[in-house]
Structure formats: C-alpha cells, structure tokens
C-alpha cells in the first residue's frame, strides 16, 4: 500500500515530532529507506533526532535514534499493508461493523457507515451512545438517520447534496448535529451506494485522512465491480432503484426515504429519462453528467443506469417539470431526453419508467420537437394500439381519463359514463343527452363539472382522440374483469 507523508504522520501522531509538509502530498511512498530512493521515505539522523523526508516535506522525530526511527517508520508501512488486507477481507465478507471498527486504527476518530437509505451499516463501537452528539445517540438507538438531522444538513449546506457528492468536509454547530469531519460517498454504476462519515474528536483530521477515506471507498468500489457485486448492489441500493425495476420494496424503508425527501406515497410523479447519445461513457464522464443533472434539477431524485439517468419528479411537491432547464442540460451534453405521463402513487413509477423508455424508442416517428425533449403523451395513442398488454394499456391511458375513471369507482356518480358518451358523440350535447337519458340542463352541469376536473384541453384534436381511445381501453378492461369467473 502506497502512503503519503500525512498518512505516516497520522499513524504516529502521539509521538513528539515536528511536521513540515505541503498540501501536495500524494500517496506514492512504497517503503522506508536509509538511502535516498525514488518514491520511498528517506530516513536519516540529524543530531539526536531522526528525520523522515520525501519530496512533499519532512517529519522530525525528536530524541529518537536512527535505528529506532527507521523501525518506527517501516512499521507504519507494515501496519498499513496489514490493515489494507484486513479491510479487503471484511469487504468480501460484507462485515461492515467490523470494517468500521478496523478503521479506528487509522482515523483514531468516530466513524459511521450508511447505506443508500440512511440505514446504519456500522458505527465505531469504541464510542458510547452519548460520546459524540445528539444525532450519534439517535443513530445508536434507532439505526437510521433522523429526519431532523437531514433537514438540518440541507439547510446548513444548501449548495451540497450529501447523497451524491463524493468527498466533502463538514462543520456543523447546532443542537442536533454538533460536529465536524469529512464525508465520502461510494458511487457504483452511476448510483449512490453508501456513505462514510469520519467525525473529528480525538485528533484533527487532515489531508492524510482524506486520502485514506478515498482509498477505502476505492477498495469497496473494486469489490463491487466483480460479478457478484451486481446482486449486492440491487439488494442494498436505493428503494427507488427497486421501484423502477418492479422489485420487492421494503415499505418501511420507502416511507423513511420519502420522509427524508418531504414526499408522500400518494403524490403525483413523473419520470424523465436522460440517455447520452454516446453508447459508452467513461466513469468520469458519467460522474460529470450526474453532477450536471443534479445541479440543474436538485429537487429530483436520480437513479443511474449503465447508459441512462432516470429523474424521478414529484409534481405534487415541485410543480410541473421544469422543461426550460433541459436546454441547460443539453448545452452540457448531447443526449436524448424523454418524459412519461404523470400519475399518482410512488408505486406506479415502474409504469412511468416504461413509458419514458417507450418514448425514447418512438421518438424518431415524430418531428417538430423544438426543445429536444419528447413526451410519451404525444406517442401514447400509438403505444396503446401497439402494446398488446392490457395492464400496460390501462396505465398508458390519458391521465385525466384515468383519474376520472378511478374517481368513478369511489363516487359512482356517472361522470365517467357521461364523459364517454360525450366524446363518442363528438361533444354533441343533444346526442349525448339522448344517449345517457338525462335532461339537457343536467348534462350541461355534468359537462361543466367534468371540464373543471380535466387538466387537458378538449379543443385539441389529438387530446380528444387520445381520451376517446383511453375510454375504450378502460371500458374494455372493466368488461373483461367483470366477465372473469
């Protein structure tokens, strides 16, 4: 394991020494030597002291003879080699609590590891419940971050997204969080996997601690790149990833994740899909694209795929999707952008995800898109006709029609049947009133009530055709289910 001079100093911080190191101190040192050698720590005597020197500076061990000083510095290299091997074994075993405890020997400070859902995977057992701050006590008792702490972090550092940015310092002064330190995120296949926080308590954290944290995350990332890593990712990653792939979701985890975002299960959602036109992206390019998307759409949640990024947009919380920002995104990268219909219920995002993907595939059938973003809405009628899957057709129905249909199941006031007849008779009041056997004034009242419920414009020809097709699909769906034994 290659070390920096800061990493060496951190290991022997309890000795009487004088440190003179520059910030430019990369981890390139392979071992200790009594003669000068490239990429090695040069150990020599100066009076009664021993000097450990490298291009980035020096460490003076006071009143330590050369033989003892050399042994001390070489033992640091041996220690880190053994520590790295131990960490590798613990990562393979997924023994995260033991891994956190093993890291105490390098950080000498409290450390905590979270998964993508803010669940504690491990926290330094060297510290008791009341040894750090109020949030540490909460984590010790409940095993999850508190909503108050997450809200406090967002308000304290409004320009940072601690879920996605990699290694950052933090400095909190408050009743909930009262600590400072460094935090690092593990991003795997463009998706947030876990986070590690190191809190400054026993000794000041420095450049060497940043390097150790970066190395630790790199070791874990290398393990996840193995074939068995994909299963681990799916099992531990964000519940949003599971929702998009229609995997089983822990309802408690989902509720907690939504609470953190200030979202509700019943909110109205939409999916926006960003597919770079380059079929293959380097890890660095994917990281830059994710950061760009996060900066432009900070209120969304992002799930990364191998060749695309999925934005989960909460219309109830954030209003309509900010289409004008797409131009900013496309200035940064050449990409195809598509968006789904909108629908109530977080559990329906799987259907919305399929719609956004379908829109990407059908985009070439249409022309005239001026803002370089394609709506599934414009291809929904064609999608329904080509689908052949009744469930898929039902979820692809016009959102207004589907909401009116769902409302009918609760209210049972006949508005859906009235609307169906109104469309079939090309909005003729006379023919509709005769078809549904109600007085003209009663029909006009119902039509006014229906129009107040609708969000789309009935004067648009495509919208009317799409709505009429949706009515036919939903009526067919009802008939098929009614006739089932």
CSV table of C-alpha atoms in Angstrom, one decimal:
chain,number,residue,atom,x,y,z
A,1,UNK,CA,0.0,0.0,0.0
A,2,UNK,CA,1.5,3.4,-1.0
A,3,UNK,CA,1.5,6.1,1.6
A,4,UNK,CA,1.7,9.9,1.8
A,5,UNK,CA,3.7,11.7,4.5
A,6,UNK,CA,0.5,12.8,6.1
A,7,UNK,CA,-0.7,9.2,6.4
A,8,UNK,CA,2.6,8.3,8.1
A,9,UNK,CA,2.3,11.3,10.5
A,10,UNK,CA,-1.3,10.3,11.3
A,11,UNK,CA,-0.2,6.8,12.4
A,12,UNK,CA,2.4,8.2,14.9
A,13,UNK,CA,0.5,11.3,15.9
A,14,UNK,CA,1.1,10.5,19.6
A,15,UNK,CA,4.9,10.8,19.3
A,16,UNK,CA,6.9,14.0,19.9
A,17,UNK,CA,7.5,15.2,16.4
A,18,UNK,CA,7.7,18.2,14.2
A,19,UNK,CA,5.8,18.1,10.9
A,20,UNK,CA,6.6,20.2,7.9
A,21,UNK,CA,4.5,19.0,5.0
A,22,UNK,CA,3.0,20.6,1.9
A,23,UNK,CA,-0.6,20.1,0.7
A,24,UNK,CA,0.8,18.5,-2.4
A,25,UNK,CA,1.5,15.1,-0.8
A,26,UNK,CA,0.3,12.2,-3.0
A,27,UNK,CA,0.3,8.6,-1.7
A,28,UNK,CA,3.4,7.4,-3.7
A,29,UNK,CA,5.7,6.1,-1.0
A,30,UNK,CA,6.4,2.4,-1.1
A,31,UNK,CA,8.7,1.9,1.9
A,32,UNK,CA,11.3,3.4,4.2
A,33,UNK,CA,15.0,3.6,3.1
A,34,UNK,CA,18.2,4.6,4.8
A,35,UNK,CA,19.5,5.9,1.4
A,36,UNK,CA,17.6,8.1,-1.0
A,37,UNK,CA,15.4,6.2,-3.4
A,38,UNK,CA,12.5,7.4,-5.7
A,39,UNK,CA,9.1,7.1,-4.1
A,40,UNK,CA,10.4,6.0,-0.8
A,41,UNK,CA,10.7,7.7,2.6
A,42,UNK,CA,14.3,8.7,3.2
A,43,UNK,CA,15.3,8.1,6.9
A,44,UNK,CA,18.4,9.8,8.2
A,45,UNK,CA,19.8,11.2,11.5
A,46,UNK,CA,20.2,14.8,12.4
A,47,UNK,CA,21.7,15.3,15.8
A,48,UNK,CA,19.7,13.3,18.3
A,49,UNK,CA,16.7,13.3,16.1
A,50,UNK,CA,15.5,11.1,13.2
A,51,UNK,CA,14.2,12.7,10.0
A,52,UNK,CA,11.7,11.1,7.7
A,53,UNK,CA,11.9,13.0,4.4
A,54,UNK,CA,10.2,13.0,1.0
A,55,UNK,CA,9.6,15.5,-1.8
A,56,UNK,CA,6.4,16.8,0.0
A,57,UNK,CA,8.3,17.6,3.2
A,58,UNK,CA,9.6,16.1,6.4
A,59,UNK,CA,8.7,14.6,9.8
A,60,UNK,CA,11.2,15.1,12.7
A,61,UNK,CA,11.1,12.6,15.5
A,62,UNK,CA,12.7,14.3,18.4
A,63,UNK,CA,15.2,12.4,20.6
A,64,UNK,CA,14.8,9.2,18.6
A,65,UNK,CA,18.0,7.5,17.3
A,66,UNK,CA,18.3,6.4,13.7
A,67,UNK,CA,17.8,2.7,14.2
A,68,UNK,CA,14.7,3.2,16.3
A,69,UNK,CA,13.3,5.9,14.0
A,70,UNK,CA,13.8,3.6,10.9
A,71,UNK,CA,11.9,0.8,12.7
A,72,UNK,CA,9.1,3.2,13.6
A,73,UNK,CA,8.6,4.4,10.0
A,74,UNK,CA,8.9,1.0,8.4
A,75,UNK,CA,6.4,-0.4,10.9
A,76,UNK,CA,3.9,2.2,9.6
A,77,UNK,CA,4.3,0.8,6.1
A,78,UNK,CA,3.8,-2.8,7.5
A,79,UNK,CA,0.8,-1.7,9.5
A,80,UNK,CA,-1.0,-0.2,6.5
A,81,UNK,CA,-0.3,-3.2,4.4
A,82,UNK,CA,-1.8,-5.5,7.1
A,83,UNK,CA,-4.7,-3.0,7.5
A,84,UNK,CA,-5.5,-3.0,3.8
A,85,UNK,CA,-5.5,-6.8,3.6
A,86,UNK,CA,-7.9,-6.9,6.6
A,87,UNK,CA,-10.2,-4.3,5.0
A,88,UNK,CA,-10.3,-6.4,1.8
A,89,UNK,CA,-11.3,-9.5,3.7
A,90,UNK,CA,-14.0,-7.6,5.6
A,91,UNK,CA,-15.4,-6.1,2.4
A,92,UNK,CA,-15.6,-9.5,0.8
A,93,UNK,CA,-17.5,-10.8,3.9
A,94,UNK,CA,-19.6,-7.6,4.0
A,95,UNK,CA,-18.7,-7.3,7.7
A,96,UNK,CA,-19.4,-3.6,7.7
A,97,UNK,CA,-19.4,-3.2,11.5
A,98,UNK,CA,-16.0,-4.9,11.8
A,99,UNK,CA,-14.7,-2.8,9.0
A,100,UNK,CA,-15.8,0.4,10.8
A,101,UNK,CA,-14.1,-0.8,13.9
A,102,UNK,CA,-10.9,-1.7,12.0
A,103,UNK,CA,-10.8,1.9,10.6
A,104,UNK,CA,-10.5,3.3,14.1
A,105,UNK,CA,-6.8,2.3,14.0
A,106,UNK,CA,-6.2,4.7,11.0
A,107,UNK,CA,-8.6,7.6,11.8
A,108,UNK,CA,-8.5,7.5,15.6
A,109,UNK,CA,-11.9,9.2,15.5
A,110,UNK,CA,-15.6,8.1,15.4
A,111,UNK,CA,-16.7,6.7,12.0
A,112,UNK,CA,-20.1,5.7,10.7
A,113,UNK,CA,-21.3,4.0,7.5
A,114,UNK,CA,-24.7,4.3,6.0
A,115,UNK,CA,-26.4,2.6,3.1
A,116,UNK,CA,-28.4,4.4,0.4
A,117,UNK,CA,-31.5,4.5,2.6
A,118,UNK,CA,-29.7,6.2,5.5
A,119,UNK,CA,-29.6,2.9,7.5
A,120,UNK,CA,-26.5,2.4,9.7
A,121,UNK,CA,-24.3,-0.4,8.4
A,122,UNK,CA,-21.7,0.2,11.2
A,123,UNK,CA,-20.6,2.8,13.7
A,124,UNK,CA,-17.4,2.9,15.8
A,125,UNK,CA,-18.1,0.7,18.8
A,126,UNK,CA,-15.2,2.5,20.6
A,127,UNK,CA,-17.8,5.2,21.4
A,128,UNK,CA,-20.9,5.0,23.5
A,129,UNK,CA,-24.3,6.4,22.8
A,130,UNK,CA,-23.6,9.8,24.4
A,131,UNK,CA,-20.0,10.2,23.5
A,132,UNK,CA,-20.4,12.4,20.3
A,133,UNK,CA,-23.6,14.4,19.8
A,134,UNK,CA,-27.4,14.0,19.8
A,135,UNK,CA,-27.5,12.5,16.3
A,136,UNK,CA,-24.9,9.9,17.3
A,137,UNK,CA,-27.2,8.9,20.2
A,138,UNK,CA,-30.2,8.7,17.9
A,139,UNK,CA,-28.3,6.5,15.4
A,140,UNK,CA,-27.1,4.3,18.3
A,141,UNK,CA,-30.7,3.7,19.4
A,142,UNK,CA,-32.6,3.6,16.1
A,143,UNK,CA,-30.1,2.6,13.4
A,144,UNK,CA,-31.3,5.3,11.0
A,145,UNK,CA,-30.6,9.0,10.4
A,146,UNK,CA,-33.1,11.3,11.9
A,147,UNK,CA,-35.2,13.4,9.6
A,148,UNK,CA,-34.4,16.4,11.6
A,149,UNK,CA,-30.6,15.9,11.1
A,150,UNK,CA,-31.1,15.5,7.3
A,151,UNK,CA,-33.2,18.7,7.2
A,152,UNK,CA,-30.6,20.5,9.2
A,153,UNK,CA,-27.8,19.4,6.8
A,154,UNK,CA,-29.7,20.6,3.8
A,155,UNK,CA,-30.4,24.0,5.5
A,156,UNK,CA,-26.8,24.3,6.7
A,157,UNK,CA,-25.2,23.4,3.4
A,158,UNK,CA,-27.9,24.3,0.8
A,159,UNK,CA,-25.4,24.1,-2.1
A,160,UNK,CA,-24.3,20.5,-1.3
A,161,UNK,CA,-26.1,17.2,-1.9
A,162,UNK,CA,-24.5,14.9,0.6
A,163,UNK,CA,-26.2,11.9,-1.0
A,164,UNK,CA,-24.3,12.2,-4.3
A,165,UNK,CA,-21.2,14.4,-3.9
A,166,UNK,CA,-18.1,12.3,-3.2
A,167,UNK,CA,-15.6,13.6,-0.5
A,168,UNK,CA,-16.5,16.8,1.4
A,169,UNK,CA,-15.6,18.4,4.7
A,170,UNK,CA,-18.5,19.3,7.0
A,171,UNK,CA,-18.7,21.6,10.0
A,172,UNK,CA,-22.0,21.6,12.0
A,173,UNK,CA,-22.8,23.7,15.0
A,174,UNK,CA,-26.3,23.0,16.3
A,175,UNK,CA,-28.3,21.1,18.8
A,176,UNK,CA,-28.9,18.1,16.6
A,177,UNK,CA,-25.5,17.9,14.8
A,178,UNK,CA,-22.6,19.4,16.6
A,179,UNK,CA,-19.5,18.0,15.0
A,180,UNK,CA,-17.1,18.4,12.1
A,181,UNK,CA,-15.3,16.0,9.9
A,182,UNK,CA,-15.2,14.5,6.4
A,183,UNK,CA,-17.8,12.5,4.4
A,184,UNK,CA,-17.4,10.3,1.4
A,185,UNK,CA,-19.9,8.7,-1.0
A,186,UNK,CA,-19.5,5.4,-2.9
A,187,UNK,CA,-21.0,5.8,-6.4
A,188,UNK,CA,-21.3,2.5,-8.1
A,189,UNK,CA,-22.5,2.2,-11.8
A,190,UNK,CA,-23.6,5.9,-11.5
A,191,UNK,CA,-25.8,5.2,-8.5
A,192,UNK,CA,-25.3,6.2,-4.8
A,193,UNK,CA,-24.4,3.0,-2.9
A,194,UNK,CA,-23.2,4.1,0.6
A,195,UNK,CA,-21.7,6.9,2.6
A,196,UNK,CA,-18.9,7.0,5.2
A,197,UNK,CA,-18.6,9.9,7.7
A,198,UNK,CA,-15.5,10.4,9.9
A,199,UNK,CA,-16.0,12.8,12.8
A,200,UNK,CA,-13.2,14.9,14.3
A,201,UNK,CA,-12.9,14.2,18.0
A,202,UNK,CA,-9.6,12.7,19.2
A,203,UNK,CA,-7.3,14.5,16.8
A,204,UNK,CA,-7.7,17.0,13.9
A,205,UNK,CA,-8.4,15.4,10.5
A,206,UNK,CA,-6.1,16.3,7.7
A,207,UNK,CA,-5.1,15.6,4.1
A,208,UNK,CA,-4.0,12.1,5.0
A,209,UNK,CA,-7.5,11.2,6.3
A,210,UNK,CA,-9.0,12.4,3.0
A,211,UNK,CA,-6.6,10.1,1.2
A,212,UNK,CA,-7.4,7.1,3.5
A,213,UNK,CA,-11.1,7.6,3.0
A,214,UNK,CA,-10.7,7.8,-0.7
A,215,UNK,CA,-8.6,4.6,-0.7
A,216,UNK,CA,-11.3,2.9,1.4
A,217,UNK,CA,-14.0,3.8,-1.0
A,218,UNK,CA,-11.9,2.7,-3.9
A,219,UNK,CA,-11.3,-0.7,-2.3
A,220,UNK,CA,-15.1,-1.1,-1.8
A,221,UNK,CA,-15.8,0.0,-5.4
A,222,UNK,CA,-13.3,-2.5,-6.8
A,223,UNK,CA,-15.1,-5.3,-4.9
A,224,UNK,CA,-18.5,-4.2,-6.3
A,225,UNK,CA,-17.1,-4.3,-9.9
A,226,UNK,CA,-16.9,-8.1,-9.6
A,227,UNK,CA,-19.7,-10.2,-11.0
A,228,UNK,CA,-21.2,-10.9,-7.6
A,229,UNK,CA,-21.3,-7.2,-6.9
A,230,UNK,CA,-24.3,-6.5,-9.0
A,231,UNK,CA,-26.6,-8.7,-6.8
A,232,UNK,CA,-25.3,-6.9,-3.8
A,233,UNK,CA,-26.0,-3.5,-5.4
A,234,UNK,CA,-29.6,-4.5,-6.1
A,235,UNK,CA,-30.1,-5.8,-2.6
A,236,UNK,CA,-28.7,-2.8,-0.8
A,237,UNK,CA,-29.3,0.2,-3.1
A,238,UNK,CA,-31.9,2.8,-3.0
A,239,UNK,CA,-35.5,1.8,-2.9
A,240,UNK,CA,-36.0,4.0,-5.9
A,241,UNK,CA,-33.9,1.6,-7.9
A,242,UNK,CA,-36.1,-1.3,-6.8
A,243,UNK,CA,-39.3,0.6,-7.6
A,244,UNK,CA,-38.1,1.3,-11.2
A,245,UNK,CA,-37.3,-2.3,-11.7
A,246,UNK,CA,-40.5,-3.6,-10.0
A,247,UNK,CA,-38.5,-5.4,-7.4
A,248,UNK,CA,-39.8,-6.1,-3.9
A,249,UNK,CA,-39.6,-3.0,-1.8
A,250,UNK,CA,-39.4,-2.7,2.0
A,251,UNK,CA,-42.3,-0.4,2.8
A,252,UNK,CA,-40.7,0.9,6.0
A,253,UNK,CA,-37.5,1.9,4.0
A,254,UNK,CA,-39.6,3.5,1.3
A,255,UNK,CA,-41.6,5.5,3.9
A,256,UNK,CA,-38.4,6.7,5.5
A,257,UNK,CA,-36.8,7.6,2.2
A,258,UNK,CA,-39.9,9.6,1.2
A,259,UNK,CA,-40.0,11.3,4.6
A,260,UNK,CA,-36.4,12.5,4.1
A,261,UNK,CA,-37.3,14.0,0.7
A,262,UNK,CA,-40.6,15.5,2.0
A,263,UNK,CA,-42.6,13.3,-0.4
A,264,UNK,CA,-45.7,11.2,0.1
A,265,UNK,CA,-46.6,7.8,-1.4
A,266,UNK,CA,-49.8,9.4,-2.8
A,267,UNK,CA,-48.0,12.3,-4.5
A,268,UNK,CA,-48.2,12.7,-8.3
A,269,UNK,CA,-45.0,11.6,-10.0
A,270,UNK,CA,-43.4,11.7,-13.5
A,271,UNK,CA,-40.3,10.1,-14.9
A,272,UNK,CA,-37.7,11.9,-17.1
A,273,UNK,CA,-35.1,9.8,-18.9
A,274,UNK,CA,-31.8,11.2,-20.0
A,275,UNK,CA,-29.9,9.0,-22.5
A,276,UNK,CA,-26.5,10.2,-23.6
A,277,UNK,CA,-26.1,9.8,-27.4
A,278,UNK,CA,-22.7,8.2,-26.8
A,279,UNK,CA,-23.4,4.5,-26.4
A,280,UNK,CA,-20.5,4.1,-23.9
A,281,UNK,CA,-19.4,6.5,-21.2
A,282,UNK,CA,-16.4,6.5,-19.1
A,283,UNK,CA,-16.9,6.5,-15.3
A,284,UNK,CA,-15.6,10.1,-15.2
A,285,UNK,CA,-18.0,11.3,-18.0
A,286,UNK,CA,-20.9,9.6,-16.2
A,287,UNK,CA,-19.9,11.3,-13.0
A,288,UNK,CA,-19.8,14.7,-14.7
A,289,UNK,CA,-23.2,14.1,-16.3
A,290,UNK,CA,-24.7,13.1,-12.9
A,291,UNK,CA,-23.3,16.2,-11.3
A,292,UNK,CA,-24.7,18.4,-14.1
A,293,UNK,CA,-28.1,16.8,-13.8
A,294,UNK,CA,-28.1,17.3,-10.0
A,295,UNK,CA,-27.1,20.9,-10.4
A,296,UNK,CA,-29.9,21.6,-12.9
A,297,UNK,CA,-32.6,19.5,-11.2
A,298,UNK,CA,-31.7,19.5,-7.5
A,299,UNK,CA,-35.3,18.8,-6.4
A,300,UNK,CA,-35.5,15.5,-8.3
A,301,UNK,CA,-34.1,12.1,-7.3
A,302,UNK,CA,-31.7,10.5,-9.7
A,303,UNK,CA,-31.2,6.8,-10.4
A,304,UNK,CA,-28.3,6.0,-12.7
A,305,UNK,CA,-28.2,3.1,-15.2
A,306,UNK,CA,-25.5,1.8,-17.4
A,307,UNK,CA,-26.5,4.0,-20.3
A,308,UNK,CA,-29.1,6.4,-18.9
A,309,UNK,CA,-30.1,8.5,-15.9
A,310,UNK,CA,-33.6,8.4,-14.5
A,311,UNK,CA,-35.1,11.5,-12.9
A,312,UNK,CA,-38.0,10.9,-10.5
A,313,UNK,CA,-40.0,14.1,-10.4
A,314,UNK,CA,-42.6,14.9,-7.8
A,315,UNK,CA,-45.3,17.1,-9.3
A,316,UNK,CA,-47.2,17.5,-6.0
A,317,UNK,CA,-44.0,18.8,-4.3
A,318,UNK,CA,-42.3,20.7,-7.1
A,319,UNK,CA,-44.9,21.5,-9.7
A,320,UNK,CA,-44.7,20.8,-13.4
A,321,UNK,CA,-41.4,19.5,-14.7
A,322,UNK,CA,-39.1,22.5,-15.5
A,323,UNK,CA,-38.7,21.9,-19.2
A,324,UNK,CA,-36.8,25.1,-19.8
A,325,UNK,CA,-33.9,23.7,-17.7
A,326,UNK,CA,-33.5,20.9,-20.3
A,327,UNK,CA,-31.8,23.4,-22.6
A,328,UNK,CA,-29.1,23.9,-19.9
A,329,UNK,CA,-28.6,20.2,-19.6
A,330,UNK,CA,-28.3,19.8,-23.4
A,331,UNK,CA,-25.7,22.6,-23.5
A,332,UNK,CA,-23.6,20.3,-21.4
A,333,UNK,CA,-24.0,17.0,-23.2
A,334,UNK,CA,-25.6,15.5,-26.3
A,335,UNK,CA,-28.5,13.5,-25.0
A,336,UNK,CA,-31.9,12.2,-25.8
A,337,UNK,CA,-34.5,13.2,-23.2
A,338,UNK,CA,-37.9,11.8,-22.8
A,339,UNK,CA,-40.6,12.0,-20.2
A,340,UNK,CA,-43.5,9.8,-19.1
A,341,UNK,CA,-47.1,10.7,-18.3
A,342,UNK,CA,-47.9,11.8,-14.8
A,343,UNK,CA,-49.5,9.6,-12.2
A,344,UNK,CA,-50.4,9.4,-8.5
A,345,UNK,CA,-48.6,6.9,-6.4
A,346,UNK,CA,-44.9,6.2,-6.0
A,347,UNK,CA,-45.5,2.5,-6.6
A,348,UNK,CA,-46.5,3.4,-10.2
A,349,UNK,CA,-43.1,4.8,-11.2
A,350,UNK,CA,-42.3,1.4,-12.9
A,351,UNK,CA,-45.1,2.0,-15.4
A,352,UNK,CA,-43.9,5.6,-15.9
A,353,UNK,CA,-40.3,4.4,-16.4
A,354,UNK,CA,-41.5,2.0,-19.2
A,355,UNK,CA,-43.4,4.9,-20.8
A,356,UNK,CA,-40.3,7.1,-20.8
A,357,UNK,CA,-38.3,4.3,-22.4
A,358,UNK,CA,-41.0,3.7,-24.9
A,359,UNK,CA,-40.9,7.4,-25.8
A,360,UNK,CA,-37.2,7.2,-26.4
A,361,UNK,CA,-37.8,4.3,-28.9
A,362,UNK,CA,-40.7,6.1,-30.6
A,363,UNK,CA,-39.1,9.5,-30.8
A,364,UNK,CA,-37.9,9.0,-34.4
A,365,UNK,CA,-41.6,8.6,-35.5
A,366,UNK,CA,-42.3,12.2,-34.8
A,367,UNK,CA,-40.9,15.5,-35.8
A,368,UNK,CA,-41.2,19.2,-34.8
A,369,UNK,CA,-39.7,18.8,-31.2
A,370,UNK,CA,-38.3,22.3,-30.6
A,371,UNK,CA,-37.0,21.9,-27.1
A,372,UNK,CA,-35.3,18.5,-27.7
A,373,UNK,CA,-37.4,16.6,-25.2
A,374,UNK,CA,-40.0,14.1,-26.2
A,375,UNK,CA,-43.2,13.5,-24.3
A,376,UNK,CA,-44.7,10.0,-24.1
A,377,UNK,CA,-48.0,11.9,-24.2
A,378,UNK,CA,-47.6,12.6,-27.9
A,379,UNK,CA,-47.0,8.9,-28.7
A,380,UNK,CA,-49.4,7.4,-26.1
A,381,UNK,CA,-52.2,6.6,-28.5
A,382,UNK,CA,-49.8,4.7,-30.8
A,383,UNK,CA,-48.3,3.0,-27.8
A,384,UNK,CA,-51.7,1.7,-26.7
A,385,UNK,CA,-52.5,0.4,-30.2
A,386,UNK,CA,-49.2,-1.4,-30.4
A,387,UNK,CA,-48.9,-2.6,-26.8
A,388,UNK,CA,-51.0,-5.9,-26.6
A,389,UNK,CA,-50.6,-5.8,-22.8
A,390,UNK,CA,-53.9,-4.8,-21.1
A,391,UNK,CA,-52.2,-3.6,-17.9
A,392,UNK,CA,-49.7,-1.6,-19.9
A,393,UNK,CA,-52.6,-0.1,-21.9
A,394,UNK,CA,-54.5,0.9,-18.8
A,395,UNK,CA,-51.5,2.8,-17.3
A,396,UNK,CA,-50.9,4.4,-20.7
A,397,UNK,CA,-54.4,5.9,-20.8
A,398,UNK,CA,-54.7,9.7,-20.7
A,399,UNK,CA,-54.0,10.8,-17.1
A,400,UNK,CA,-57.2,12.9,-16.9
A,401,UNK,CA,-59.4,10.0,-18.2
A,402,UNK,CA,-57.7,7.5,-15.8
A,403,UNK,CA,-58.2,9.9,-12.9
A,404,UNK,CA,-61.9,10.3,-13.8
A,405,UNK,CA,-62.3,6.5,-14.1
A,406,UNK,CA,-60.6,6.0,-10.7
A,407,UNK,CA,-62.8,8.7,-9.2
A,408,UNK,CA,-65.9,7.0,-10.6
A,409,UNK,CA,-65.1,3.8,-8.6
A,410,UNK,CA,-65.3,5.9,-5.4
A,411,UNK,CA,-68.1,8.4,-6.2
A,412,UNK,CA,-70.2,6.3,-8.6
A,413,UNK,CA,-72.0,9.4,-9.8
A,414,UNK,CA,-71.9,8.5,-13.5
A,415,UNK,CA,-69.5,11.2,-14.7
A,416,UNK,CA,-67.2,8.7,-16.4
A,417,UNK,CA,-70.1,7.3,-18.4
A,418,UNK,CA,-71.3,10.8,-19.3
A,419,UNK,CA,-67.8,11.7,-20.5
A,420,UNK,CA,-67.5,8.6,-22.5
A,421,UNK,CA,-70.8,9.3,-24.4
A,422,UNK,CA,-69.8,13.0,-24.8
A,423,UNK,CA,-66.6,12.0,-26.6
A,424,UNK,CA,-68.3,9.3,-28.7
A,425,UNK,CA,-70.9,11.8,-29.9
A,426,UNK,CA,-68.2,14.3,-30.8
A,427,UNK,CA,-69.3,16.7,-27.9
A,428,UNK,CA,-72.8,17.0,-29.2
A,429,UNK,CA,-75.0,18.0,-26.2
A,430,UNK,CA,-78.2,16.8,-27.9
A,431,UNK,CA,-76.9,13.4,-28.9
A,432,UNK,CA,-75.2,12.8,-25.6
A,433,UNK,CA,-78.3,13.7,-23.5
A,434,UNK,CA,-80.4,11.3,-25.6
A,435,UNK,CA,-77.8,8.6,-25.2
A,436,UNK,CA,-77.5,8.8,-21.4
A,437,UNK,CA,-81.2,9.6,-20.9
A,438,UNK,CA,-80.7,12.9,-18.9
A,439,UNK,CA,-82.1,16.4,-19.3
A,440,UNK,CA,-80.0,18.9,-21.2
A,441,UNK,CA,-79.5,21.1,-18.2
A,442,UNK,CA,-78.4,18.2,-16.1
A,443,UNK,CA,-76.0,17.2,-18.9
A,444,UNK,CA,-74.6,20.7,-19.1
A,445,UNK,CA,-74.0,20.7,-15.3
A,446,UNK,CA,-72.1,17.4,-15.6
A,447,UNK,CA,-70.0,18.5,-18.5
A,448,UNK,CA,-69.1,21.7,-16.6
A,449,UNK,CA,-68.1,19.6,-13.6
A,450,UNK,CA,-66.1,17.2,-15.9
A,451,UNK,CA,-64.2,20.1,-17.5
A,452,UNK,CA,-63.3,21.5,-14.2
A,453,UNK,CA,-61.8,18.1,-13.3
A,454,UNK,CA,-59.8,17.8,-16.5
A,455,UNK,CA,-56.4,19.4,-16.9
A,456,UNK,CA,-56.1,19.0,-20.7
A,457,UNK,CA,-57.7,21.0,-23.4
A,458,UNK,CA,-60.6,19.2,-25.2
A,459,UNK,CA,-60.3,21.6,-28.1
A,460,UNK,CA,-57.1,19.8,-29.1
A,461,UNK,CA,-57.8,17.1,-31.7
A,462,UNK,CA,-55.1,14.7,-30.6
A,463,UNK,CA,-56.1,15.1,-27.0
A,464,UNK,CA,-59.7,14.2,-27.8
A,465,UNK,CA,-58.7,11.1,-29.8
A,466,UNK,CA,-56.3,10.0,-27.1
A,467,UNK,CA,-59.0,10.4,-24.5
A,468,UNK,CA,-61.6,8.5,-26.5
A,469,UNK,CA,-59.1,5.7,-27.1
A,470,UNK,CA,-58.4,5.7,-23.3
A,471,UNK,CA,-62.1,5.5,-22.5
A,472,UNK,CA,-62.4,2.5,-24.8
A,473,UNK,CA,-59.5,0.7,-23.2
A,474,UNK,CA,-60.9,1.3,-19.7
A,475,UNK,CA,-64.3,0.1,-20.6
A,476,UNK,CA,-62.8,-3.0,-22.2
A,477,UNK,CA,-60.8,-3.6,-19.1
A,478,UNK,CA,-63.9,-3.4,-16.9
A,479,UNK,CA,-65.8,-5.7,-19.2
A,480,UNK,CA,-63.0,-8.3,-19.2
A,481,UNK,CA,-62.7,-8.2,-15.4
A,482,UNK,CA,-66.5,-8.3,-14.9
A,483,UNK,CA,-66.7,-11.5,-17.0
A,484,UNK,CA,-63.9,-13.3,-15.3
A,485,UNK,CA,-65.1,-16.3,-13.2
